[in-house]
């Protein structure tokens, strides 16, 4: 089917790709159907494009693309809501905000989007982890992630400490 | 809206299984205990409001072009998209 969008013009989407958010996202309760659009090759950013209204779309990213770790508890009610039965069906995204200075872009870690890949049902959940705020600077997290990765790498290859990077 | 007056340790029951107890009253705050099944979502109202506000902010983005002004070494540090996760 074809949909008209304000950002990408007319696009062809496949019905099977539609993710249904029964309650919509917080503050957008009237919009229930979305598709995920990839951006450029290799870019971790994607669009969560609304099918009901082509003007509505969010930039999303998988947290592990910029964070070393992201632990969120999916409550029983959230699991039931999206019909989640197996942990491997969880697809997790966070919504990105980009201010005038793009290096200050932030991710909303407190309100991640959970999608059940098995049935394409989604819900924006609320993380009960007090370290997850709605505005976490993505570049800060990337620095922490790089440092952690280096630490892990160094501990695995103690001889290469002076190595290339 | 129903407005009830309660004393410390008195309870309110909502539906069959949500119990609210007034634990303590301070000068300008009250402490409330909530007993509810795990299936019932309980959050501070401000959290909802904050996430709604953030969503509205995020919905204003019309293009990812501004990211192109970031230094290439930053962009290269992002994890790569896992295409197989989608299907």
JSON list of C-alpha atoms in Angstrom, two decimals:
[
{"chain": "A", "resi": 1, "resn": "UNK", "atom": "CA", "xyz": [0.00, 0.00, 0.00]},
{"chain": "A", "resi": 2, "resn": "UNK", "atom": "CA", "xyz": [1.05, 3.61, -0.60]},
{"chain": "A", "resi": 3, "resn": "UNK", "atom": "CA", "xyz": [1.04, 6.31, 2.04]},
{"chain": "A", "resi": 4, "resn": "UNK", "atom": "CA", "xyz": [1.72, 10.04, 1.76]},
{"chain": "A", "resi": 5, "resn": "UNK", "atom": "CA", "xyz": [4.23, 11.44, 4.20]},
{"chain": "A", "resi": 6, "resn": "UNK", "atom": "CA", "xyz": [5.38, 15.00, 4.78]},
{"chain": "A", "resi": 7, "resn": "UNK", "atom": "CA", "xyz": [9.03, 13.99, 5.08]},
{"chain": "A", "resi": 8, "resn": "UNK", "atom": "CA", "xyz": [9.46, 11.36, 2.39]},
{"chain": "A", "resi": 9, "resn": "UNK", "atom": "CA", "xyz": [6.61, 12.04, -0.03]},
{"chain": "A", "resi": 10, "resn": "UNK", "atom": "CA", "xyz": [4.64, 9.03, -1.24]},
{"chain": "A", "resi": 11, "resn": "UNK", "atom": "CA", "xyz": [6.13, 5.79, -0.06]},
{"chain": "A", "resi": 12, "resn": "UNK", "atom": "CA", "xyz": [5.23, 2.18, -0.60]},
{"chain": "A", "resi": 13, "resn": "UNK", "atom": "CA", "xyz": [4.85, 0.14, 2.53]},
{"chain": "A", "resi": 14, "resn": "UNK", "atom": "CA", "xyz": [4.02, -3.47, 3.10]},
{"chain": "A", "resi": 15, "resn": "UNK", "atom": "CA", "xyz": [1.01, -4.21, 5.29]},
{"chain": "A", "resi": 16, "resn": "UNK", "atom": "CA", "xyz": [2.95, -6.90, 7.14]},
{"chain": "A", "resi": 17, "resn": "UNK", "atom": "CA", "xyz": [5.43, -4.30, 8.33]},
{"chain": "A", "resi": 18, "resn": "UNK", "atom": "CA", "xyz": [2.85, -2.25, 10.19]},
{"chain": "A", "resi": 19, "resn": "UNK", "atom": "CA", "xyz": [3.36, -2.11, 13.93]},
{"chain": "A", "resi": 20, "resn": "UNK", "atom": "CA", "xyz": [0.26, -1.44, 15.95]},
{"chain": "A", "resi": 21, "resn": "UNK", "atom": "CA", "xyz": [0.40, 0.74, 19.04]},
{"chain": "A", "resi": 22, "resn": "UNK", "atom": "CA", "xyz": [-3.02, 0.26, 20.57]},
{"chain": "A", "resi": 23, "resn": "UNK", "atom": "CA", "xyz": [-2.62, 3.22, 22.92]},
{"chain": "A", "resi": 24, "resn": "UNK", "atom": "CA", "xyz": [-0.47, 5.29, 20.58]},
{"chain": "A", "resi": 25, "resn": "UNK", "atom": "CA", "xyz": [2.65, 6.93, 21.99]},
{"chain": "A", "resi": 26, "resn": "UNK", "atom": "CA", "xyz": [2.38, 9.13, 25.08]},
{"chain": "A", "resi": 27, "resn": "UNK", "atom": "CA", "xyz": [0.83, 12.42, 24.05]},
{"chain": "A", "resi": 28, "resn": "UNK", "atom": "CA", "xyz": [-0.13, 10.91, 20.67]},
{"chain": "A", "resi": 29, "resn": "UNK", "atom": "CA", "xyz": [-2.89, 8.57, 21.75]},
{"chain": "A", "resi": 30, "resn": "UNK", "atom": "CA", "xyz": [-4.84, 8.84, 18.50]},
{"chain": "A", "resi": 31, "resn": "UNK", "atom": "CA", "xyz": [-2.14, 7.40, 16.25]},
{"chain": "A", "resi": 32, "resn": "UNK", "atom": "CA", "xyz": [-1.96, 3.64, 16.24]},
{"chain": "A", "resi": 33, "resn": "UNK", "atom": "CA", "xyz": [-0.20, 2.40, 13.14]},
{"chain": "A", "resi": 34, "resn": "UNK", "atom": "CA", "xyz": [3.47, 2.89, 12.37]},
{"chain": "A", "resi": 35, "resn": "UNK", "atom": "CA", "xyz": [6.18, 1.50, 10.13]},
{"chain": "A", "resi": 36, "resn": "UNK", "atom": "CA", "xyz": [9.92, 1.61, 10.65]},
{"chain": "A", "resi": 37, "resn": "UNK", "atom": "CA", "xyz": [11.89, 3.17, 7.83]},
{"chain": "A", "resi": 38, "resn": "UNK", "atom": "CA", "xyz": [15.61, 2.77, 7.43]},
{"chain": "A", "resi": 39, "resn": "UNK", "atom": "CA", "xyz": [17.71, 5.82, 6.68]},
{"chain": "A", "resi": 40, "resn": "UNK", "atom": "CA", "xyz": [21.04, 5.78, 4.88]},
{"chain": "A", "resi": 41, "resn": "UNK", "atom": "CA", "xyz": [22.98, 2.54, 4.65]},
{"chain": "A", "resi": 42, "resn": "UNK", "atom": "CA", "xyz": [24.80, 1.80, 7.84]},
{"chain": "A", "resi": 43, "resn": "UNK", "atom": "CA", "xyz": [23.15, 4.61, 9.81]},
{"chain": "A", "resi": 44, "resn": "UNK", "atom": "CA", "xyz": [21.71, 3.42, 13.10]},
{"chain": "A", "resi": 45, "resn": "UNK", "atom": "CA", "xyz": [18.98, 6.06, 12.95]},
{"chain": "A", "resi": 46, "resn": "UNK", "atom": "CA", "xyz": [15.57, 5.02, 11.73]},
{"chain": "A", "resi": 47, "resn": "UNK", "atom": "CA", "xyz": [12.18, 6.67, 11.40]},
{"chain": "A", "resi": 48, "resn": "UNK", "atom": "CA", "xyz": [9.09, 5.51, 13.19]},
{"chain": "A", "resi": 49, "resn": "UNK", "atom": "CA", "xyz": [6.66, 6.76, 10.57]},
{"chain": "A", "resi": 50, "resn": "UNK", "atom": "CA", "xyz": [2.97, 7.01, 11.37]},
{"chain": "A", "resi": 51, "resn": "UNK", "atom": "CA", "xyz": [0.66, 5.39, 8.83]},
{"chain": "A", "resi": 52, "resn": "UNK", "atom": "CA", "xyz": [-2.54, 7.07, 10.11]},
{"chain": "A", "resi": 53, "resn": "UNK", "atom": "CA", "xyz": [-1.06, 10.54, 9.64]},
{"chain": "A", "resi": 54, "resn": "UNK", "atom": "CA", "xyz": [1.84, 11.05, 7.23]},
{"chain": "A", "resi": 55, "resn": "UNK", "atom": "CA", "xyz": [2.93, 14.20, 9.08]},
{"chain": "A", "resi": 56, "resn": "UNK", "atom": "CA", "xyz": [3.89, 12.30, 12.20]},
{"chain": "A", "resi": 57, "resn": "UNK", "atom": "CA", "xyz": [7.25, 10.56, 12.53]},
{"chain": "A", "resi": 58, "resn": "UNK", "atom": "CA", "xyz": [9.92, 10.08, 15.16]},
{"chain": "A", "resi": 59, "resn": "UNK", "atom": "CA", "xyz": [13.63, 9.43, 14.88]},
{"chain": "A", "resi": 60, "resn": "UNK", "atom": "CA", "xyz": [14.49, 6.24, 16.72]},
{"chain": "A", "resi": 61, "resn": "UNK", "atom": "CA", "xyz": [17.65, 4.30, 17.49]},
{"chain": "A", "resi": 62, "resn": "UNK", "atom": "CA", "xyz": [18.47, 1.05, 19.23]},
{"chain": "A", "resi": 63, "resn": "UNK", "atom": "CA", "xyz": [20.10, 1.99, 22.54]},
{"chain": "A", "resi": 64, "resn": "UNK", "atom": "CA", "xyz": [23.02, -0.38, 22.11]},
{"chain": "A", "resi": 65, "resn": "UNK", "atom": "CA", "xyz": [24.05, 1.56, 19.01]},
{"chain": "A", "resi": 66, "resn": "UNK", "atom": "CA", "xyz": [25.30, 4.34, 21.25]},
{"chain": "A", "resi": 67, "resn": "UNK", "atom": "CA", "xyz": [25.31, 2.90, 24.79]},
{"chain": "A", "resi": 68, "resn": "UNK", "atom": "CA", "xyz": [27.44, 0.17, 26.29]},
{"chain": "A", "resi": 69, "resn": "UNK", "atom": "CA", "xyz": [24.49, -1.21, 28.19]},
{"chain": "A", "resi": 70, "resn": "UNK", "atom": "CA", "xyz": [20.84, -0.38, 28.64]},
{"chain": "A", "resi": 71, "resn": "UNK", "atom": "CA", "xyz": [18.84, -2.42, 31.10]},
{"chain": "A", "resi": 72, "resn": "UNK", "atom": "CA", "xyz": [15.13, -1.85, 31.25]},
{"chain": "A", "resi": 73, "resn": "UNK", "atom": "CA", "xyz": [12.54, -3.91, 33.01]},
{"chain": "A", "resi": 74, "resn": "UNK", "atom": "CA", "xyz": [9.49, -4.71, 30.93]},
{"chain": "A", "resi": 75, "resn": "UNK", "atom": "CA", "xyz": [6.71, -5.06, 33.49]},
{"chain": "A", "resi": 76, "resn": "UNK", "atom": "CA", "xyz": [4.15, -7.85, 33.49]},
{"chain": "A", "resi": 77, "resn": "UNK", "atom": "CA", "xyz": [1.45, -5.49, 32.28]},
{"chain": "A", "resi": 78, "resn": "UNK", "atom": "CA", "xyz": [3.65, -4.27, 29.42]},
{"chain": "A", "resi": 79, "resn": "UNK", "atom": "CA", "xyz": [4.51, -7.84, 28.46]},
{"chain": "A", "resi": 80, "resn": "UNK", "atom": "CA", "xyz": [0.84, -8.78, 28.45]},
{"chain": "A", "resi": 81, "resn": "UNK", "atom": "CA", "xyz": [-0.07, -5.67, 26.52]},
{"chain": "A", "resi": 82, "resn": "UNK", "atom": "CA", "xyz": [2.19, -6.52, 23.58]},
{"chain": "A", "resi": 83, "resn": "UNK", "atom": "CA", "xyz": [1.64, -10.26, 23.99]},
{"chain": "A", "resi": 84, "resn": "UNK", "atom": "CA", "xyz": [5.29, -10.94, 24.66]},
{"chain": "A", "resi": 85, "resn": "UNK", "atom": "CA", "xyz": [6.14, -14.59, 25.25]},
{"chain": "A", "resi": 86, "resn": "UNK", "atom": "CA", "xyz": [9.81, -14.93, 24.39]},
{"chain": "A", "resi": 87, "resn": "UNK", "atom": "CA", "xyz": [12.64, -12.58, 25.35]},
{"chain": "A", "resi": 88, "resn": "UNK", "atom": "CA", "xyz": [14.17, -12.90, 21.89]},
{"chain": "A", "resi": 89, "resn": "UNK", "atom": "CA", "xyz": [11.12, -11.25, 20.32]},
{"chain": "A", "resi": 90, "resn": "UNK", "atom": "CA", "xyz": [11.79, -7.94, 22.08]},
{"chain": "A", "resi": 91, "resn": "UNK", "atom": "CA", "xyz": [12.89, -5.10, 19.85]},
{"chain": "A", "resi": 92, "resn": "UNK", "atom": "CA", "xyz": [13.76, -1.99, 21.77]},
{"chain": "A", "resi": 93, "resn": "UNK", "atom": "CA", "xyz": [14.14, 1.55, 20.48]},
{"chain": "A", "resi": 94, "resn": "UNK", "atom": "CA", "xyz": [14.51, 4.94, 22.08]},
{"chain": "A", "resi": 95, "resn": "UNK", "atom": "CA", "xyz": [13.19, 8.18, 20.59]},
{"chain": "A", "resi": 96, "resn": "UNK", "atom": "CA", "xyz": [15.72, 10.82, 19.60]},
{"chain": "A", "resi": 97, "resn": "UNK", "atom": "CA", "xyz": [15.45, 14.61, 19.89]},
{"chain": "A", "resi": 98, "resn": "UNK", "atom": "CA", "xyz": [17.75, 16.80, 17.81]},
{"chain": "A", "resi": 99, "resn": "UNK", "atom": "CA", "xyz": [18.09, 20.43, 18.94]},
{"chain": "A", "resi": 100, "resn": "UNK", "atom": "CA", "xyz": [19.60, 23.28, 16.90]},
{"chain": "A", "resi": 101, "resn": "UNK", "atom": "CA", "xyz": [23.07, 22.05, 17.73]},
{"chain": "A", "resi": 102, "resn": "UNK", "atom": "CA", "xyz": [22.95, 18.40, 16.63]},
{"chain": "A", "resi": 103, "resn": "UNK", "atom": "CA", "xyz": [25.84, 17.40, 18.88]},
{"chain": "A", "resi": 104, "resn": "UNK", "atom": "CA", "xyz": [23.44, 18.00, 21.77]},
{"chain": "A", "resi": 105, "resn": "UNK", "atom": "CA", "xyz": [21.00, 15.41, 20.50]},
{"chain": "A", "resi": 106, "resn": "UNK", "atom": "CA", "xyz": [19.36, 13.36, 23.21]},
{"chain": "A", "resi": 107, "resn": "UNK", "atom": "CA", "xyz": [17.62, 10.04, 23.59]},
{"chain": "A", "resi": 108, "resn": "UNK", "atom": "CA", "xyz": [14.60, 9.40, 25.77]},
{"chain": "A", "resi": 109, "resn": "UNK", "atom": "CA", "xyz": [15.74, 6.49, 27.91]},
{"chain": "A", "resi": 110, "resn": "UNK", "atom": "CA", "xyz": [12.82, 6.77, 30.29]},
{"chain": "A", "resi": 111, "resn": "UNK", "atom": "CA", "xyz": [10.18, 6.13, 27.67]},
{"chain": "A", "resi": 112, "resn": "UNK", "atom": "CA", "xyz": [11.56, 3.41, 25.39]},
{"chain": "A", "resi": 113, "resn": "UNK", "atom": "CA", "xyz": [9.48, 1.83, 22.65]},
{"chain": "A", "resi": 114, "resn": "UNK", "atom": "CA", "xyz": [9.04, -1.92, 22.96]},
{"chain": "A", "resi": 115, "resn": "UNK", "atom": "CA", "xyz": [8.00, -3.92, 19.92]},
{"chain": "A", "resi": 116, "resn": "UNK", "atom": "CA", "xyz": [7.10, -7.58, 19.90]},
{"chain": "A", "resi": 117, "resn": "UNK", "atom": "CA", "xyz": [8.64, -8.86, 16.67]},
{"chain": "A", "resi": 118, "resn": "UNK", "atom": "CA", "xyz": [6.40, -11.93, 16.78]},
{"chain": "A", "resi": 119, "resn": "UNK", "atom": "CA", "xyz": [3.11, -10.06, 16.40]},
{"chain": "A", "resi": 120, "resn": "UNK", "atom": "CA", "xyz": [4.17, -6.47, 15.56]},
{"chain": "A", "resi": 121, "resn": "UNK", "atom": "CA", "xyz": [2.53, -4.96, 18.61]},
{"chain": "A", "resi": 122, "resn": "UNK", "atom": "CA", "xyz": [4.25, -2.05, 20.28]},
{"chain": "A", "resi": 123, "resn": "UNK", "atom": "CA", "xyz": [3.99, 0.14, 23.31]},
{"chain": "A", "resi": 124, "resn": "UNK", "atom": "CA", "xyz": [5.92, 3.05, 24.72]},
{"chain": "A", "resi": 125, "resn": "UNK", "atom": "CA", "xyz": [6.75, 1.87, 28.21]},
{"chain": "A", "resi": 126, "resn": "UNK", "atom": "CA", "xyz": [7.99, 3.80, 31.22]},
{"chain": "A", "resi": 127, "resn": "UNK", "atom": "CA", "xyz": [11.29, 2.66, 32.65]},
{"chain": "A", "resi": 128, "resn": "UNK", "atom": "CA", "xyz": [11.35, 2.34, 36.42]},
{"chain": "A", "resi": 129, "resn": "UNK", "atom": "CA", "xyz": [15.13, 2.72, 36.43]},
{"chain": "A", "resi": 130, "resn": "UNK", "atom": "CA", "xyz": [15.83, 6.05, 38.11]},
{"chain": "A", "resi": 131, "resn": "UNK", "atom": "CA", "xyz": [18.99, 6.54, 36.04]},
{"chain": "A", "resi": 132, "resn": "UNK", "atom": "CA", "xyz": [16.94, 6.68, 32.85]},
{"chain": "A", "resi": 133, "resn": "UNK", "atom": "CA", "xyz": [15.90, 10.23, 32.10]},
{"chain": "A", "resi": 134, "resn": "UNK", "atom": "CA", "xyz": [13.96, 11.62, 29.13]},
{"chain": "A", "resi": 135, "resn": "UNK", "atom": "CA", "xyz": [16.97, 13.58, 27.88]},
{"chain": "A", "resi": 136, "resn": "UNK", "atom": "CA", "xyz": [20.26, 11.73, 27.81]},
{"chain": "A", "resi": 137, "resn": "UNK", "atom": "CA", "xyz": [22.96, 13.24, 25.64]},
{"chain": "A", "resi": 138, "resn": "UNK", "atom": "CA", "xyz": [23.80, 10.68, 22.98]},
{"chain": "A", "resi": 139, "resn": "UNK", "atom": "CA", "xyz": [27.38, 11.83, 22.40]},
{"chain": "A", "resi": 140, "resn": "UNK", "atom": "CA", "xyz": [28.15, 11.54, 26.13]},
{"chain": "A", "resi": 141, "resn": "UNK", "atom": "CA", "xyz": [26.90, 7.98, 26.13]},
{"chain": "A", "resi": 142, "resn": "UNK", "atom": "CA", "xyz": [28.99, 7.22, 23.05]},
{"chain": "A", "resi": 143, "resn": "UNK", "atom": "CA", "xyz": [32.11, 8.42, 24.82]},
{"chain": "A", "resi": 144, "resn": "UNK", "atom": "CA", "xyz": [31.34, 6.23, 27.83]},
{"chain": "A", "resi": 145, "resn": "UNK", "atom": "CA", "xyz": [30.67, 3.34, 25.48]},
{"chain": "A", "resi": 146, "resn": "UNK", "atom": "CA", "xyz": [33.98, 3.82, 23.66]},
{"chain": "A", "resi": 147, "resn": "UNK", "atom": "CA", "xyz": [35.86, 3.89, 26.97]},
{"chain": "A", "resi": 148, "resn": "UNK", "atom": "CA", "xyz": [34.10, 0.73, 28.17]},
{"chain": "A", "resi": 149, "resn": "UNK", "atom": "CA", "xyz": [34.73, -1.08, 24.90]},
{"chain": "A", "resi": 150, "resn": "UNK", "atom": "CA", "xyz": [38.39, -0.16, 25.12]},
{"chain": "A", "resi": 151, "resn": "UNK", "atom": "CA", "xyz": [38.51, -1.45, 28.69]},
{"chain": "A", "resi": 152, "resn": "UNK", "atom": "CA", "xyz": [36.99, -4.75, 27.65]},
{"chain": "A", "resi": 153, "resn": "UNK", "atom": "CA", "xyz": [39.28, -4.99, 24.66]},
{"chain": "A", "resi": 154, "resn": "UNK", "atom": "CA", "xyz": [42.35, -4.26, 26.77]},
{"chain": "A", "resi": 155, "resn": "UNK", "atom": "CA", "xyz": [41.41, -6.89, 29.31]},
{"chain": "A", "resi": 156, "resn": "UNK", "atom": "CA", "xyz": [40.99, -9.48, 26.55]},
{"chain": "A", "resi": 157, "resn": "UNK", "atom": "CA", "xyz": [44.29, -8.58, 24.88]},
{"chain": "A", "resi": 158, "resn": "UNK", "atom": "CA", "xyz": [46.60, -7.37, 27.64]},
{"chain": "A", "resi": 159, "resn": "UNK", "atom": "CA", "xyz": [49.59, -7.52, 25.29]},
{"chain": "A", "resi": 160, "resn": "UNK", "atom": "CA", "xyz": [48.08, -5.06, 22.85]},
{"chain": "A", "resi": 161, "resn": "UNK", "atom": "CA", "xyz": [47.64, -2.27, 25.32]},
{"chain": "A", "resi": 162, "resn": "UNK", "atom": "CA", "xyz": [49.93, -0.03, 23.32]},
{"chain": "A", "resi": 163, "resn": "UNK", "atom": "CA", "xyz": [48.16, -1.21, 20.15]},
{"chain": "A", "resi": 164, "resn": "UNK", "atom": "CA", "xyz": [46.89, 0.79, 17.25]},
{"chain": "A", "resi": 165, "resn": "UNK", "atom": "CA", "xyz": [44.02, 2.73, 18.81]},
{"chain": "B", "resi": 1, "resn": "UNK", "atom": "CA", "xyz": [-13.99, 14.21, 41.02]},
{"chain": "B", "resi": 2, "resn": "UNK", "atom": "CA", "xyz": [-14.38, 12.42, 44.31]},
{"chain": "B", "resi": 3, "resn": "UNK", "atom": "CA", "xyz": [-12.63, 14.09, 47.23]},
{"chain": "B", "resi": 4, "resn": "UNK", "atom": "CA", "xyz": [-12.22, 12.05, 50.41]},
{"chain": "B", "resi": 5, "resn": "UNK", "atom": "CA", "xyz": [-10.86, 13.00, 53.79]},
{"chain": "B", "resi": 6, "resn": "UNK", "atom": "CA", "xyz": [-8.61, 10.38, 55.39]},
{"chain": "B", "resi": 7, "resn": "UNK", "atom": "CA", "xyz": [-6.51, 10.13, 58.52]},
{"chain": "B", "resi": 8, "resn": "UNK", "atom": "CA", "xyz": [-3.08, 8.57, 58.77]},
{"chain": "B", "resi": 9, "resn": "UNK", "atom": "CA", "xyz": [-3.19, 4.80, 58.17]},
{"chain": "B", "resi": 10, "resn": "UNK", "atom": "CA", "xyz": [-6.70, 4.94, 56.76]},
{"chain": "B", "resi": 11, "resn": "UNK", "atom": "CA", "xyz": [-7.20, 3.35, 53.40]},
{"chain": "B", "resi": 12, "resn": "UNK", "atom": "CA", "xyz": [-9.03, 3.78, 50.13]},
{"chain": "B", "resi": 13, "resn": "UNK", "atom": "CA", "xyz": [-9.86, 0.89, 47.84]},
{"chain": "B", "resi": 14, "resn": "UNK", "atom": "CA", "xyz": [-10.15, 1.40, 44.09]},
{"chain": "B", "resi": 15, "resn": "UNK", "atom": "CA", "xyz": [-11.89, -1.38, 42.22]},
{"chain": "B", "resi": 16, "resn": "UNK", "atom": "CA", "xyz": [-11.32, -4.76, 43.84]},
{"chain": "B", "resi": 17, "resn": "UNK", "atom": "CA", "xyz": [-7.61, -4.84, 44.21]},
{"chain": "B", "resi": 18, "resn": "UNK", "atom": "CA", "xyz": [-5.98, -1.43, 44.37]},
{"chain": "B", "resi": 19, "resn": "UNK", "atom": "CA", "xyz": [-5.47, -0.32, 47.94]},
{"chain": "B", "resi": 20, "resn": "UNK", "atom": "CA", "xyz": [-4.18, 3.09, 48.87]},
{"chain": "B", "resi": 21, "resn": "UNK", "atom": "CA", "xyz": [-3.07, 3.95, 52.37]},
{"chain": "B", "resi": 22, "resn": "UNK", "atom": "CA", "xyz": [-2.11, 7.31, 53.75]},
{"chain": "B", "resi": 23, "resn": "UNK", "atom": "CA", "xyz": [1.21, 6.54, 55.41]},
{"chain": "B", "resi": 24, "resn": "UNK", "atom": "CA", "xyz": [2.33, 9.91, 56.67]},
{"chain": "B", "resi": 25, "resn": "UNK", "atom": "CA", "xyz": [1.57, 13.60, 56.45]},
{"chain": "B", "resi": 26, "resn": "UNK", "atom": "CA", "xyz": [4.37, 16.15, 56.53]},
{"chain": "B", "resi": 27, "resn": "UNK", "atom": "CA", "xyz": [4.32, 19.91, 56.32]},
{"chain": "B", "resi": 28, "resn": "UNK", "atom": "CA", "xyz": [3.79, 20.11, 52.60]},
{"chain": "B", "resi": 29, "resn": "UNK", "atom": "CA", "xyz": [3.81, 16.53, 51.44]},
{"chain": "B", "resi": 30, "resn": "UNK", "atom": "CA", "xyz": [2.02, 13.28, 52.06]},
{"chain": "B", "resi": 31, "resn": "UNK", "atom": "CA", "xyz": [3.39, 9.78, 51.84]},
{"chain": "B", "resi": 32, "resn": "UNK", "atom": "CA", "xyz": [1.10, 7.32, 50.13]},
{"chain": "B", "resi": 33, "resn": "UNK", "atom": "CA", "xyz": [1.37, 3.55, 50.06]},
{"chain": "B", "resi": 34, "resn": "UNK", "atom": "CA", "xyz": [-0.09, 1.68, 47.11]},
{"chain": "B", "resi": 35, "resn": "UNK", "atom": "CA", "xyz": [-0.90, -2.01, 47.05]},
{"chain": "B", "resi": 36, "resn": "UNK", "atom": "CA", "xyz": [-1.82, -3.05, 43.55]},
{"chain": "B", "resi": 37, "resn": "UNK", "atom": "CA", "xyz": [-1.42, -6.15, 41.39]},
{"chain": "B", "resi": 38, "resn": "UNK", "atom": "CA", "xyz": [1.72, -6.13, 39.27]},
{"chain": "B", "resi": 39, "resn": "UNK", "atom": "CA", "xyz": [-0.44, -5.71, 36.21]},
{"chain": "B", "resi": 40, "resn": "UNK", "atom": "CA", "xyz": [-1.51, -2.23, 37.29]},
{"chain": "B", "resi": 41, "resn": "UNK", "atom": "CA", "xyz": [0.73, 0.60, 36.13]},
{"chain": "B", "resi": 42, "resn": "UNK", "atom": "CA", "xyz": [1.57, 3.08, 38.87]},
{"chain": "B", "resi": 43, "resn": "UNK", "atom": "CA", "xyz": [3.69, 6.09, 38.02]},
{"chain": "B", "resi": 44, "resn": "UNK", "atom": "CA", "xyz": [4.18, 9.63, 39.23]},
{"chain": "B", "resi": 45, "resn": "UNK", "atom": "CA", "xyz": [2.09, 11.85, 37.02]},
{"chain": "B", "resi": 46, "resn": "UNK", "atom": "CA", "xyz": [5.09, 14.08, 36.19]},
{"chain": "B", "resi": 47, "resn": "UNK", "atom": "CA", "xyz": [6.84, 11.17, 34.48]},
{"chain": "B", "resi": 48, "resn": "UNK", "atom": "CA", "xyz": [3.96, 10.81, 32.04]},
{"chain": "B", "resi": 49, "resn": "UNK", "atom": "CA", "xyz": [3.94, 14.51, 31.42]},
{"chain": "B", "resi": 50, "resn": "UNK", "atom": "CA", "xyz": [7.68, 14.64, 30.81]},
{"chain": "B", "resi": 51, "resn": "UNK", "atom": "CA", "xyz": [7.62, 11.80, 28.32]},
{"chain": "B", "resi": 52, "resn": "UNK", "atom": "CA", "xyz": [4.68, 13.38, 26.49]},
{"chain": "B", "resi": 53, "resn": "UNK", "atom": "CA", "xyz": [6.57, 16.65, 26.28]},
{"chain": "B", "resi": 54, "resn": "UNK", "atom": "CA", "xyz": [9.67, 14.90, 25.01]},
{"chain": "B", "resi": 55, "resn": "UNK", "atom": "CA", "xyz": [7.63, 13.03, 22.38]},
{"chain": "B", "resi": 56, "resn": "UNK", "atom": "CA", "xyz": [6.14, 16.30, 21.16]},
{"chain": "B", "resi": 57, "resn": "UNK", "atom": "CA", "xyz": [9.63, 17.76, 20.91]},
{"chain": "B", "resi": 58, "resn": "UNK", "atom": "CA", "xyz": [10.91, 14.72, 19.01]},
{"chain": "B", "resi": 59, "resn": "UNK", "atom": "CA", "xyz": [7.98, 14.81, 16.57]},
{"chain": "B", "resi": 60, "resn": "UNK", "atom": "CA", "xyz": [9.14, 18.21, 15.31]},
{"chain": "B", "resi": 61, "resn": "UNK", "atom": "CA", "xyz": [12.22, 16.78, 13.63]},
{"chain": "B", "resi": 62, "resn": "UNK", "atom": "CA", "xyz": [11.70, 16.81, 9.89]},
{"chain": "B", "resi": 63, "resn": "UNK", "atom": "CA", "xyz": [15.09, 15.69, 8.65]},
{"chain": "B", "resi": 64, "resn": "UNK", "atom": "CA", "xyz": [18.29, 13.99, 9.73]},
{"chain": "B", "resi": 65, "resn": "UNK", "atom": "CA", "xyz": [20.38, 16.33, 7.57]},
{"chain": "B", "resi": 66, "resn": "UNK", "atom": "CA", "xyz": [21.63, 18.36, 10.58]},
{"chain": "B", "resi": 67, "resn": "UNK", "atom": "CA", "xyz": [23.52, 15.26, 11.70]},
{"chain": "B", "resi": 68, "resn": "UNK", "atom": "CA", "xyz": [25.70, 15.54, 8.60]},
{"chain": "B", "resi": 69, "resn": "UNK", "atom": "CA", "xyz": [27.41, 18.51, 10.20]},
{"chain": "B", "resi": 70, "resn": "UNK", "atom": "CA", "xyz": [28.79, 16.26, 12.94]},
{"chain": "B", "resi": 71, "resn": "UNK", "atom": "CA", "xyz": [32.44, 15.24, 12.58]},
{"chain": "B", "resi": 72, "resn": "UNK", "atom": "CA", "xyz": [32.82, 11.98, 10.67]},
{"chain": "B", "resi": 73, "resn": "UNK", "atom": "CA", "xyz": [34.72, 10.34, 13.52]},
{"chain": "B", "resi": 74, "resn": "UNK", "atom": "CA", "xyz": [31.67, 10.76, 15.75]},
{"chain": "B", "resi": 75, "resn": "UNK", "atom": "CA", "xyz": [29.35, 9.26, 13.16]},
{"chain": "B", "resi": 76, "resn": "UNK", "atom": "CA", "xyz": [31.73, 6.33, 12.70]},
{"chain": "B", "resi": 77, "resn": "UNK", "atom": "CA", "xyz": [31.56, 5.52, 16.38]},
{"chain": "B", "resi": 78, "resn": "UNK", "atom": "CA", "xyz": [27.89, 4.63, 16.25]},
{"chain": "B", "resi": 79, "resn": "UNK", "atom": "CA", "xyz": [27.11, 0.95, 16.27]},
{"chain": "B", "resi": 80, "resn": "UNK", "atom": "CA", "xyz": [25.98, -0.22, 12.90]},
{"chain": "B", "resi": 81, "resn": "UNK", "atom": "CA", "xyz": [22.38, -0.89, 12.15]},
{"chain": "B", "resi": 82, "resn": "UNK", "atom": "CA", "xyz": [21.44, -4.50, 12.49]},
{"chain": "B", "resi": 83, "resn": "UNK", "atom": "CA", "xyz": [19.26, -5.04, 9.44]},
{"chain": "B", "resi": 84, "resn": "UNK", "atom": "CA", "xyz": [18.26, -8.54, 10.28]},
{"chain": "B", "resi": 85, "resn": "UNK", "atom": "CA", "xyz": [16.58, -7.42, 13.48]},
{"chain": "B", "resi": 86, "resn": "UNK", "atom": "CA", "xyz": [13.72, -6.04, 11.48]},
{"chain": "B", "resi": 87, "resn": "UNK", "atom": "CA", "xyz": [12.32, -9.14, 9.88]}
]
